[in-house]
Amino acid sequence: MIALTGRAHHSHQAPPLGRFTLRGVLALNPGPWLWGQALLVAGAGAAVFISGYEAAGLTAGLAAFIGSWNVMLEQRMPAAHRRRLTPVAGIALVLSAMTGFSLSAWHASPFTSIAVGAALTTGCYYLCLTLRAAPPGGFLYLLAYTLCSTVPVTTGQLPSLLGWTTAGATAGWLINVIETLAVGRSAEYRAVARAYRSLAVLITAEGGKREAARHAAITELDAAWEAVRRGATNRTRRSGEWQRLVDLCQYAATAVAAAGALPRTTHPSTLNTWHATATDTAQRLAQQARRAPLSPTPASTQDSDPAPQSRSGMPTDARARLHQALTDARQSLDTPTPAGHHPVDTARYPSLWAALAAGARGHSYAWRYAMRTGGAALAAGGLAHLAGLTRPGWAMIAAGSVLLAPSSIGTANRAVQRCLGTLLGLGATAALLALHPAETTVVLLAAMLVGLAQPFLAKNSALAMTVLTPGVLPLSYRGTGPYLPMLDDRLLTTALGCAAAVLTVLALWRRPDPDLLRGHLATAIRALTTEAAGPHAERIRRRTVLTAVQNTGNAFRQALGDIRPPQAALALWPAFLALQDLGFQLAARPLPATDHARAAQSMNALAEAAAHGTPPRPGGLPADWATPEARDAFRRLRAALGDGLPLPTDDDHLIHGQLRTSNGNPLPHTPVTLIDPAGTQADVAYTDSQGRYVLHPTRAGRHLLVATADSTTAPTAHVVLVPEIAELPDGKGQ
């Protein structure tokens, strides 16, 4: 046993397991408070509702109010994309509302209303996911259908209600057009600002926080690029402002890749300088989003640990690339907006028709998600009707809203939040109805509270339901008879719908199995093999590598965020950490084409081992391939893919051992190097989760075992004797 004094290897980071806790229920989701959107929705809704109410009564006002909900498309969505989607959302709202009104006028049976609502839910959720029209997503159209189906109307009223709903949708579209023209490209600037803010966090992240910071930085970078693409039109793509946003995204990609591959020996003062520069860039981009004058650029300070450069001035390592990217971003903001020209990056976001066609061909995840949501809504409505509850549509609404969560833990949290918020909101509703408010008061409260609930919808469902319930529920009360049975019905249907959603997730949620997770790892390794030294431009290769790492990280996070996380995700987590490290190393410094063929065989063998769950074949990379950090990450990935598999049996060609600290704790995923009698490196192995290792000597004689816990701990060495014929002894310390 080799004893080391020091910390465990820096790659040993605990997986982000999801747990259902009270803190998770009460926690606020990250993101800004959308008070600007709240005021816009509240003001527009109040104006439209009051206009319809004064002109033709409460039902007409409600129809116009529901039609104007297309103004609820989130303001963080690029203006050009919102202008494309607002008419589509308006048409969908008109169809949803008129379907509900028609079923009410024709006195359709409850089962018919439930079946139509489930079909509408499936289609709307699928289209919203395909067209990237969320938030608020398909839940909005289910709410419109359910509200209208409970309003008593006659067949003769349907034409006028169609006109009022269309008028409301037109008003929402006009308000949205005016608002998007006023804000310009603020959504794009905010998205790029968030990317630089996450870059600042990544620069100074240490230890177990580094993996999460890497994943967050890639996610925000992808969101920024997506926002810039969605905000592009034929006219804006030729503008200098749009080209500057594209350049800032490219600088951010270079900086994120370099920051994720920074050496651990980088001086803290240098990290603080880069952190301040990235933070200042994010603040200036946020100012540009508000159309405020840009603050002066702080004076540039000399790095206390300057990175080397080549003769041509191009950066040669991650530190130099990060410094150059931050400098380019700062200069881009200091330079006046350039004149329009043909864009360098010709990638375009697909049109709505192209997105629909692509979704119809094969968005399997979108179909699974939509079918699961529609099935949960159907089950919730059917059970509510069979239980004797008078408004099964409320159970369908509860199920549809709870299933907006991306994981099973999130679904359980949203279910508890919705029940808790509904209970609090019913108390406020009872107090309001006890005052017997006039219809005008009910109309104003409904319009204002629906708008003011917008910031809470993205932060916590309990807060949102506390505000929404007293705003929407009085619209269903006609002022005759007791209102307490209606409140009881709302509470019971909400609980039933939330329970149906949670049970649907537990029954139909596709839990990532070992083959699926290993398939993601294999796909990412092949992407790294192809793009690390591929034929494409460096910026395209870098984006492809980072995207492959992000997709694999999303698969692992979904698995680990499950109520019952599979053991395969826990066992393969070290392999993902090594893959992430290798991906950042290759993205930070793309390789020349000559290095591709030399490493392709070893990388492809690693991908094959990951896909089939077999031990990786022996064989390393060329000694001068890439950087030492990249080669180290490759060796850790090869060792981690074999973790959990049976170690080779004892024979005359293996050295077995176990690595422990001075306290007796095993050191997982720590390198152990074997030096032969000639002084050359004979083999390198990484310990498994129990600290065990296996080395392959190539000759007899006295060999040296060298182990290092991390860069801050001195290596520990031990001599072992490899005999000619006899069995090899364990590599144990004396």
XYZ file of C-alpha atoms in Angstrom:
734
model
C 0.000 0.000 0.000
C 1.391 3.406 -0.916
C 0.511 6.028 1.681
C 0.157 9.660 0.651
C -0.339 12.716 2.793
C -2.537 15.276 1.101
C -5.867 15.930 -0.557
C -7.645 13.685 -3.001
C -7.194 14.216 -6.709
C -8.888 17.356 -7.965
C -11.110 15.441 -10.411
C -12.871 13.597 -7.587
C -16.012 15.720 -7.319
C -19.288 14.626 -5.823
C -22.079 14.137 -8.399
C -24.957 16.662 -8.263
C -27.597 14.339 -6.840
C -31.168 15.624 -6.752
C -33.098 15.224 -3.515
C -36.670 16.044 -2.633
C -36.398 18.385 0.348
C -38.357 21.208 1.913
C -35.587 23.583 0.920
C -36.064 22.579 -2.712
C -39.787 23.293 -2.458
C -39.260 26.750 -0.959
C -36.234 27.713 -3.063
C -36.452 30.360 -5.773
C -35.321 29.387 -9.242
C -32.328 31.312 -10.615
C -32.943 34.087 -13.083
C -34.093 37.701 -13.144
C -37.396 39.003 -11.832
C -39.403 39.925 -14.937
C -41.118 43.005 -13.523
C -41.054 44.775 -16.882
C -42.973 41.922 -18.462
C -45.374 41.910 -15.492
C -46.248 45.569 -16.001
C -46.657 45.053 -19.753
C -48.990 42.049 -19.345
C -50.961 43.694 -16.534
C -51.431 46.963 -18.410
C -52.308 45.340 -21.732
C -54.630 42.804 -20.108
C -56.463 45.433 -18.080
C -56.963 47.667 -21.121
C -58.257 44.851 -23.336
C -60.453 43.281 -20.623
C -62.059 46.583 -19.633
C -62.663 47.523 -23.288
C -64.467 44.270 -24.029
C -66.372 44.360 -20.739
C -67.628 47.911 -21.255
C -68.604 47.189 -24.858
C -70.352 43.822 -24.615
C -70.213 42.427 -21.079
C -68.126 40.068 -18.999
C -68.019 37.157 -21.468
C -66.826 39.360 -24.338
C -64.232 40.966 -22.081
C -62.991 37.536 -21.015
C -62.721 36.437 -24.660
C -60.714 39.536 -25.579
C -58.553 39.143 -22.471
C -57.681 35.535 -23.319
C -56.900 36.476 -26.913
C -54.411 39.101 -25.716
C -52.352 36.513 -23.841
C -49.971 36.329 -26.782
C -48.302 39.340 -25.183
C -47.061 36.956 -22.450
C -44.236 35.594 -24.606
C -41.215 36.124 -22.396
C -39.226 39.310 -22.883
C -35.933 37.397 -22.667
C -36.882 35.978 -26.070
C -35.210 37.912 -28.940
C -37.406 40.621 -30.427
C -37.324 39.227 -33.970
C -38.312 35.767 -32.742
C -41.141 37.223 -30.654
C -42.457 39.056 -33.703
C -42.509 35.739 -35.582
C -44.244 33.837 -32.798
C -46.772 36.430 -31.593
C -49.204 35.947 -34.535
C -48.848 32.157 -34.216
C -49.549 32.346 -30.477
C -52.545 34.597 -31.135
C -54.042 32.156 -33.636
C -53.481 29.258 -31.216
C -55.171 31.194 -28.397
C -58.164 32.008 -30.608
C -58.528 28.355 -31.600
C -58.169 27.152 -27.995
C -60.688 29.665 -26.660
C -63.221 29.046 -29.423
C -62.919 25.281 -28.940
C -63.844 25.753 -25.295
C -66.700 28.145 -26.088
C -68.041 25.782 -28.765
C -68.094 22.759 -26.464
C -69.870 24.846 -23.834
C -72.463 26.039 -26.367
C -73.046 22.512 -27.681
C -73.341 21.103 -24.133
C -70.703 18.474 -24.791
C -70.372 15.639 -22.318
C -67.625 15.867 -19.671
C -65.712 12.985 -21.228
C -65.756 14.740 -24.604
C -64.413 17.942 -23.056
C -61.707 15.989 -21.236
C -60.649 14.094 -24.370
C -60.532 17.275 -26.480
C -58.533 19.021 -23.754
C -56.020 16.166 -23.622
C -55.600 16.211 -27.414
C -55.185 20.002 -27.354
C -52.593 19.669 -24.587
C -50.568 17.135 -26.558
C -50.515 19.223 -29.725
C -49.775 22.554 -28.045
C -46.998 21.197 -25.844
C -45.381 19.556 -28.860
C -45.577 22.674 -31.037
C -44.272 24.944 -28.284
C -41.277 22.689 -27.727
C -40.587 22.369 -31.454
C -40.914 26.097 -32.185
C -39.140 27.122 -28.948
C -42.173 29.149 -27.917
C -41.759 28.593 -24.179
C -42.218 30.027 -21.657
C -45.111 30.083 -20.936
C -45.514 27.151 -23.335
C -48.450 24.820 -23.929
C -49.864 25.362 -20.458
C -51.199 28.761 -21.586
C -53.447 27.243 -24.269
C -54.762 24.542 -21.949
C -55.687 27.277 -19.463
C -57.481 29.268 -22.186
C -59.452 26.210 -23.316
C -60.445 25.213 -19.776
C -61.579 28.698 -18.751
C -63.722 29.117 -21.855
C -65.259 25.645 -21.626
C -66.691 26.487 -18.180
C -68.394 29.716 -19.346
C -72.091 29.188 -20.236
C -72.693 30.540 -23.754
C -75.158 29.934 -26.578
C -74.546 29.020 -30.178
C -75.624 32.480 -31.317
C -72.856 34.095 -29.259
C -70.054 32.169 -30.959
C -69.520 34.591 -33.921
C -69.265 37.614 -31.633
C -66.955 35.747 -29.250
C -64.761 34.814 -32.211
C -64.572 38.485 -33.128
C -63.683 39.557 -29.576
C -61.046 36.859 -29.196
C -59.512 37.828 -32.526
C -59.589 41.492 -31.527
C -57.780 40.663 -28.291
C -55.127 38.667 -30.155
C -54.679 41.546 -32.608
C -54.308 44.017 -29.751
C -51.730 41.772 -28.091
C -49.818 41.521 -31.352
C -49.783 45.309 -31.823
C -48.630 45.870 -28.239
C -45.917 43.278 -28.718
C -44.715 44.876 -31.956
C -44.495 48.304 -30.320
C -42.667 46.871 -27.317
C -40.145 44.906 -29.390
C -39.418 47.935 -31.567
C -38.739 49.944 -28.419
C -36.385 47.461 -26.770
C -34.442 46.619 -29.939
C -31.920 43.845 -29.349
C -31.941 44.034 -25.559
C -32.667 40.301 -25.203
C -29.584 39.421 -27.233
C -27.372 41.760 -25.201
C -28.716 40.317 -21.934
C -28.050 36.773 -23.133
C -24.454 37.606 -24.062
C -24.055 39.420 -20.730
C -25.128 36.273 -18.878
C -22.505 34.311 -20.820
C -19.744 36.664 -19.675
C -21.093 36.624 -16.125
C -20.875 32.825 -16.050
C -17.374 33.122 -17.526
C -16.350 35.281 -14.570
C -17.612 32.604 -12.179
C -15.732 29.883 -14.067
C -12.436 31.769 -13.934
C -12.297 31.704 -10.131
C -14.128 28.396 -9.530
C -12.174 25.805 -7.575
C -12.578 22.247 -6.391
C -16.025 20.710 -6.598
C -17.541 23.943 -7.945
C -15.460 23.826 -11.108
C -17.502 21.149 -12.874
C -20.766 22.984 -12.194
C -19.199 26.273 -13.319
C -18.012 24.670 -16.553
C -21.453 23.273 -17.310
C -23.171 26.576 -16.476
C -20.749 28.512 -18.681
C -21.377 26.236 -21.683
C -25.138 26.421 -21.101
C -25.163 30.227 -20.981
C -22.860 30.400 -23.994
C -25.210 28.169 -25.988
C -28.186 30.283 -24.876
C -26.400 33.462 -25.983
C -25.608 32.047 -29.400
C -29.179 30.775 -29.743
C -30.564 34.206 -28.813
C -28.360 35.954 -31.367
C -29.412 33.501 -34.076
C -33.122 33.748 -33.229
C -32.912 37.535 -33.215
C -31.537 37.697 -36.738
C -33.483 38.730 -39.809
C -32.219 39.350 -43.326
C -31.947 43.065 -42.519
C -30.402 42.776 -39.071
C -27.850 40.198 -40.227
C -26.267 42.879 -42.390
C -26.105 45.420 -39.571
C -22.930 46.175 -37.704
C -24.636 45.757 -34.334
C -25.596 42.157 -35.073
C -22.086 41.401 -36.308
C -20.677 42.767 -33.057
C -22.944 40.420 -31.092
C -21.665 37.502 -33.178
C -18.074 38.550 -32.487
C -18.761 38.827 -28.757
C -20.204 35.302 -28.769
C -17.089 33.991 -30.507
C -14.823 35.749 -28.007
C -16.914 34.288 -25.182
C -16.554 30.777 -26.624
C -12.777 31.147 -26.792
C -12.661 32.537 -23.258
C -14.925 29.832 -21.787
C -12.851 27.051 -23.349
C -9.630 28.624 -22.088
C -11.006 29.312 -18.603
C -12.120 25.703 -18.266
C -8.597 24.524 -19.161
C -6.584 26.955 -17.029
C -3.590 25.410 -15.248
C -3.986 25.062 -11.505
C -0.742 26.973 -11.066
C -2.184 30.225 -12.444
C -1.470 33.077 -10.045
C -4.527 34.184 -7.991
C -3.967 37.848 -8.821
C -4.143 36.992 -12.524
C -7.402 35.124 -11.992
C -8.830 38.096 -10.103
C -7.838 40.423 -12.946
C -9.553 38.260 -15.545
C -12.585 37.865 -13.278
C -12.891 41.650 -12.996
C -12.545 42.069 -16.767
C -15.252 39.497 -17.520
C -17.565 41.012 -14.892
C -17.047 44.499 -16.304
C -17.807 43.227 -19.822
C -21.044 41.655 -18.568
C -22.063 44.895 -16.839
C -21.403 46.962 -19.953
C -23.448 44.548 -22.066
C -26.313 44.845 -19.565
C -26.072 48.636 -19.866
C -26.245 48.321 -23.640
C -29.398 46.211 -23.251
C -31.001 49.099 -21.330
C -29.753 51.534 -23.987
C -27.814 53.320 -21.261
C -24.494 55.061 -22.002
C -21.605 52.664 -21.682
C -19.401 53.159 -18.646
C -15.745 53.953 -19.310
C -13.441 50.996 -19.689
C -11.237 50.470 -16.627
C -7.541 50.795 -17.152
C -5.921 47.577 -18.236
C -3.533 46.084 -15.701
C -0.492 43.992 -16.464
C -0.838 40.320 -15.610
C 1.358 39.257 -12.717
C 1.767 35.880 -14.424
C 1.903 36.653 -18.163
C 1.326 33.745 -20.515
C 3.788 32.938 -23.311
C 3.102 33.740 -26.928
C 4.477 32.461 -30.195
C 6.587 34.503 -32.573
C 3.545 35.346 -34.639
C 1.773 36.742 -31.585
C -0.810 33.955 -31.425
C -1.526 32.515 -27.968
C 0.137 29.206 -27.218
C -1.731 28.137 -24.075
C -5.028 28.595 -22.278
C -3.926 31.613 -20.253
C -2.880 33.571 -23.311
C -6.070 32.649 -25.174
C -8.237 33.776 -22.265
C -6.362 37.055 -21.949
C -6.603 37.698 -25.700
C -10.329 36.863 -25.857
C -11.175 39.201 -22.968
C -9.100 41.949 -24.559
C -10.864 41.490 -27.905
C -14.281 41.618 -26.224
C -13.417 44.823 -24.403
C -12.112 46.423 -27.585
C -15.257 45.370 -29.438
C -17.396 47.274 -26.932
C -15.104 50.311 -27.086
C -15.260 50.441 -30.879
C -18.239 52.244 -32.460
C -20.733 49.992 -34.192
C -19.150 49.009 -37.505
C -20.874 49.519 -40.804
C -23.036 46.707 -42.070
C -21.458 44.046 -44.236
C -21.987 40.433 -45.194
C -21.923 38.423 -41.958
C -18.902 36.246 -41.307
C -20.940 33.568 -39.552
C -23.578 32.454 -42.060
C -25.460 30.112 -39.701
C -29.133 31.055 -39.661
C -31.955 30.151 -37.377
C -34.605 28.129 -39.288
C -37.937 29.687 -40.155
C -41.108 28.588 -38.406
C -42.123 26.397 -41.341
C -38.686 24.766 -41.401
C -38.862 24.174 -37.642
C -42.306 22.588 -37.982
C -41.109 20.340 -40.806
C -38.057 19.272 -38.810
C -40.208 18.571 -35.765
C -42.626 16.465 -37.787
C -39.756 14.368 -39.137
C -38.351 13.292 -35.816
C -38.209 15.182 -32.546
C -38.615 12.043 -30.488
C -38.107 13.836 -27.191
C -40.758 16.424 -28.100
C -43.276 13.705 -28.941
C -42.530 11.742 -25.765
C -42.857 14.865 -23.654
C -46.120 15.930 -25.329
C -47.675 12.467 -25.139
C -46.722 12.146 -21.484
C -48.294 15.516 -20.701
C -51.440 14.766 -22.690
C -51.804 11.388 -21.005
C -51.427 12.939 -17.558
C -54.052 15.583 -18.382
C -56.438 12.900 -19.659
C -55.938 10.782 -16.534
C -56.335 13.755 -14.199
C -59.532 14.958 -15.881
C -61.044 11.487 -16.066
C -60.311 10.695 -12.427
C -61.696 14.051 -11.308
C -64.949 13.432 -13.188
C -65.273 9.891 -11.875
C -64.676 11.207 -8.356
C -67.722 13.458 -8.714
C -65.855 16.769 -8.918
C -67.689 19.368 -10.983
C -64.701 20.993 -12.721
C -62.290 18.316 -14.019
C -60.592 20.907 -16.210
C -58.867 22.318 -13.140
C -57.230 18.930 -12.530
C -55.990 18.948 -16.137
C -54.521 22.429 -15.649
C -52.728 21.299 -12.494
C -51.242 18.250 -14.227
C -50.112 20.251 -17.254
C -48.419 22.947 -15.183
C -46.598 20.479 -12.924
C -45.155 18.595 -15.906
C -43.346 21.722 -17.095
C -40.476 20.697 -14.771
C -37.448 19.162 -16.545
C -36.846 16.335 -14.043
C -38.752 14.044 -11.708
C -37.414 15.890 -8.658
C -38.577 19.158 -10.215
C -41.994 17.624 -10.895
C -42.390 16.643 -7.252
C -41.281 20.102 -6.137
C -43.737 21.828 -8.481
C -46.562 19.553 -7.337
C -46.043 20.478 -3.687
C -45.580 24.133 -4.615
C -48.816 24.236 -6.610
C -50.827 22.596 -3.820
C -49.354 24.923 -1.207
C -49.845 28.029 -3.353
C -53.416 27.019 -4.224
C -54.238 26.589 -0.543
C -52.937 30.062 0.267
C -54.641 31.537 -2.789
C -57.979 29.986 -1.827
C -57.774 31.769 1.512
C -57.313 35.086 -0.285
C -60.133 34.203 -2.707
C -62.512 33.418 0.161
C -61.728 36.760 1.773
C -62.341 38.528 -1.549
C -65.638 36.789 -2.339
C -66.880 37.431 1.190
C -66.863 41.136 0.294
C -69.197 40.504 -2.703
C -67.113 42.595 -5.115
C -68.656 44.187 -8.177
C -67.977 42.746 -11.617
C -65.752 45.701 -12.480
C -63.571 44.980 -9.464
C -63.336 41.306 -10.414
C -62.323 42.237 -13.959
C -59.626 44.665 -12.802
C -58.246 42.223 -10.251
C -58.136 39.401 -12.799
C -56.251 41.470 -15.359
C -53.811 42.962 -12.863
C -53.066 39.804 -10.881
C -52.542 37.648 -13.977
C -49.971 40.176 -15.141
C -48.276 40.628 -11.781
C -47.950 36.857 -11.401
C -45.531 36.676 -14.356
C -42.323 37.167 -12.311
C -43.384 34.474 -9.842
C -44.147 31.861 -12.512
C -40.441 31.508 -13.288
C -39.282 31.748 -9.669
C -41.609 29.539 -7.601
C -44.991 27.981 -8.406
C -46.258 28.465 -4.851
C -45.840 32.235 -5.104
C -47.426 32.253 -8.560
C -50.505 30.306 -7.448
C -50.906 32.513 -4.381
C -51.279 35.479 -6.745
C -53.094 33.774 -9.641
C -55.823 31.966 -7.682
C -57.622 35.082 -6.349
C -57.252 36.637 -9.797
C -58.681 33.845 -11.976
C -61.024 31.911 -9.695
C -63.582 34.729 -9.096
C -64.229 34.740 -12.860
C -65.812 31.276 -12.457
C -68.171 32.453 -9.711
C -71.407 33.952 -10.969
C -72.468 35.534 -7.674
C -75.286 33.080 -6.939
C -75.181 30.467 -4.205
C -72.388 29.651 -1.764
C -68.823 29.865 -2.984
C -67.189 27.484 -0.485
C -68.055 24.329 -2.525
C -66.273 25.892 -5.491
C -63.177 26.487 -3.357
C -63.264 22.911 -2.059
C -63.599 21.639 -5.606
C -60.580 23.690 -6.679
C -58.419 22.336 -3.867
C -59.371 18.702 -4.511
C -58.927 18.917 -8.283
C -55.536 20.576 -7.834
C -54.345 17.832 -5.497
C -55.667 15.148 -7.859
C -54.017 16.721 -10.905
C -50.662 17.084 -9.133
C -50.817 13.465 -7.965
C -51.598 12.279 -11.502
C -48.621 14.239 -12.858
C -46.196 12.792 -10.303
C -47.447 9.241 -10.886
C -47.168 9.732 -14.649
C -43.543 10.774 -14.307
C -42.743 7.805 -12.087
C -44.420 5.426 -14.527
C -43.385 6.882 -17.889
C -40.194 8.824 -17.202
C -37.433 7.399 -19.352
C -34.723 6.701 -16.816
C -31.238 6.778 -18.349
C -29.874 3.238 -18.310
C -26.179 2.307 -18.487
C -26.312 1.791 -22.257
C -27.818 5.246 -22.799
C -25.242 7.006 -20.623
C -22.385 5.069 -22.181
C -23.786 5.946 -25.601
C -23.630 9.645 -24.714
C -20.029 9.223 -23.591
C -19.123 7.393 -26.807
C -20.795 10.044 -28.966
C -18.925 12.813 -27.177
C -15.585 10.994 -27.505
C -16.151 10.536 -31.248
C -17.021 14.233 -31.563
C -13.796 15.128 -29.784
C -11.886 12.758 -32.070
C -13.360 14.277 -35.225
C -13.431 17.952 -34.329
C -10.288 18.353 -32.209
C -8.214 18.397 -35.398
C -10.912 18.349 -38.053
C -11.223 20.199 -41.350
C -13.561 22.910 -40.070
C -12.651 26.383 -38.882
C -11.353 26.615 -35.331
C -14.419 28.459 -33.994
C -16.755 25.783 -35.416
C -14.641 22.976 -33.996
C -14.558 24.655 -30.595
C -18.328 25.076 -30.531
C -18.854 21.453 -31.593
C -16.576 20.132 -28.845
C -18.225 22.254 -26.147
C -21.693 21.250 -27.356
C -20.759 17.560 -27.161
C -19.590 18.045 -23.573
C -22.768 19.962 -22.722
C -25.093 17.302 -24.156
C -23.334 14.580 -22.183
C -23.528 16.684 -19.028
C -27.258 17.216 -19.543
C -27.801 13.454 -19.804
C -25.920 12.830 -16.568
C -27.711 15.643 -14.752
C -31.080 14.309 -15.818
C -30.109 10.870 -14.534
C -28.706 12.180 -11.251
C -31.708 14.484 -10.768
C -34.091 11.541 -10.795
C -35.967 10.536 -7.660
C -34.224 7.168 -7.992
C -30.825 7.963 -9.548
C -29.461 4.886 -11.331
C -26.217 3.399 -10.095
C -24.840 3.575 -13.636
C -24.837 7.371 -13.476
C -22.941 7.302 -10.193
C -20.419 4.766 -11.498
C -19.822 6.670 -14.755
C -19.675 10.134 -13.172
C -15.827 10.087 -12.925
C -15.709 9.212 -16.627
C -17.798 12.276 -17.435
C -15.515 14.482 -15.320
C -12.492 13.235 -17.251
C -14.357 13.699 -20.552
C -15.283 17.255 -19.594
C -11.672 18.034 -18.745
C -10.453 16.540 -22.029
C -13.090 18.451 -23.988
C -12.094 21.784 -22.474
C -8.414 21.079 -23.079
C -9.060 20.342 -26.758
C -11.456 23.275 -27.155
C -8.971 25.663 -25.564
C -6.203 24.685 -27.940
C -7.445 22.943 -31.102
C -4.899 20.586 -32.600
C -3.200 20.709 -35.988
C -4.482 18.270 -38.570
C -1.322 16.166 -38.300
C -2.286 15.147 -34.746
C -5.650 13.735 -35.803
C -4.454 10.496 -37.404
C -1.985 9.750 -34.619
C -4.614 9.899 -31.883
C -7.656 8.653 -33.798
C -6.959 4.982 -33.100
C -6.635 5.465 -29.335
C -9.653 7.773 -29.148
C -11.830 5.465 -31.254
C -10.850 2.530 -29.052
C -11.926 4.570 -26.047
C -15.274 5.386 -27.695
C -15.827 1.711 -28.498
C -15.104 0.745 -24.899
C -17.530 3.390 -23.652
C -20.282 2.258 -26.013
C -20.033 -1.463 -25.214
C -19.120 -1.229 -21.533
C -15.916 -3.217 -21.989
C -12.486 -2.464 -20.503
C -10.515 -0.086 -22.735
C -7.752 -1.740 -24.723
C -4.209 -0.918 -23.589
C -2.548 1.766 -25.621
C -1.690 5.370 -25.036
C -1.407 8.521 -27.047
C 1.731 9.810 -28.753
C 4.073 11.365 -26.219
C 3.854 14.786 -27.886
C 0.107 14.733 -28.658
C -1.786 17.872 -27.625
C -0.785 19.142 -24.178
C 0.252 17.300 -21.001
C -3.076 18.269 -19.432
C -5.008 16.758 -22.361
C -2.988 13.533 -22.223
C -3.570 13.349 -18.475
C -7.325 13.794 -19.004
C -7.272 11.032 -21.634
C -5.593 8.626 -19.204
C -8.097 9.477 -16.475
C -10.962 8.893 -18.900
C -9.546 5.509 -19.876
C -9.168 4.544 -16.221
C -12.641 5.798 -15.275
C -14.328 3.867 -18.089
C -12.867 0.700 -16.607
C -13.979 1.614 -13.091
C -16.578 -0.774 -11.765
C -15.414 -3.568 -14.096
C -13.539 -6.563 -12.706
C -9.825 -5.873 -12.450
C -7.531 -8.228 -14.382
C -6.677 -11.430 -12.558
C -3.244 -12.094 -11.135
C -0.702 -13.371 -13.612
C 2.988 -12.987 -14.332
C 2.559 -9.725 -16.219
C 0.621 -7.490 -13.813
C 1.325 -5.443 -10.707
C -1.663 -4.965 -8.401
C -1.885 -2.466 -5.602
C -4.053 -0.077 -3.657
C -3.451 3.604 -2.999
C -4.426 5.084 0.349
C -3.854 8.259 2.311
C -2.020 8.325 5.619
C -5.443 8.069 7.290
C -6.232 4.840 5.463
C -8.781 6.325 3.050
C -8.573 5.137 -0.585
C -7.480 7.671 -3.205
C -9.773 7.380 -6.253
C -8.734 8.338 -9.788
C -5.146 9.165 -8.881
C -2.280 8.558 -11.340
C 0.297 5.875 -10.568
C 3.345 5.769 -12.856
C 5.657 2.790 -13.354
C 9.311 3.590 -14.193
C 11.372 0.692 -15.555
C 15.078 0.001 -14.764
C 16.157 2.061 -17.785
C 14.465 5.166 -16.360
C 11.665 5.314 -18.942
C 7.939 5.306 -18.305
C 6.660 1.751 -18.615
C 2.976 2.323 -17.807
C 0.534 4.764 -16.219
C -2.676 3.755 -14.471
C -5.402 5.576 -12.592
C -6.856 4.119 -9.441
C -10.511 3.138 -9.381
C -13.093 4.284 -6.832
C -11.503 1.983 -4.201
C -7.973 3.207 -4.841
C -6.953 0.020 -6.705
C -4.653 0.018 -9.717
C -3.108 -2.435 -12.186
C 0.199 -1.830 -13.991
C 1.775 -3.721 -16.891
C 5.586 -4.027 -16.600
C 7.501 -4.706 -19.793
C 10.698 -6.177 -18.325
C 12.144 -7.669 -15.149
C 14.181 -5.812 -12.574
C 13.770 -3.032 -10.052
C 10.894 -0.681 -10.966
C 9.799 2.553 -9.357
C 6.152 3.308 -8.504
C 5.368 7.034 -8.365
C 2.002 8.392 -7.170
C 0.816 11.989 -6.864
C -2.472 13.047 -5.289
C -2.541 16.490 -6.934
C -0.312 19.314 -8.042
C 0.081 20.632 -4.476
C 1.329 17.337 -3.002
C 4.856 15.977 -3.400
C 5.031 12.629 -5.227
C 5.463 9.448 -3.225
C 7.704 6.708 -4.668
C 8.263 3.052 -3.855
C 10.549 0.411 -5.349
C 9.142 -2.948 -6.478
C 11.031 -5.919 -7.861
C 9.730 -7.582 -11.011
C 11.112 -11.167 -11.210
C 11.819 -13.069 -14.377
C 9.385 -15.974 -13.930
C 7.875 -15.960 -10.475
C 4.628 -14.255 -9.660
C 4.794 -10.529 -9.378
C 4.336 -9.129 -5.894
C 1.703 -6.581 -4.974
C 2.822 -2.991 -5.229
C 2.643 -2.346 -1.520
C 4.532 0.032 0.673
C 6.958 -1.214 3.219
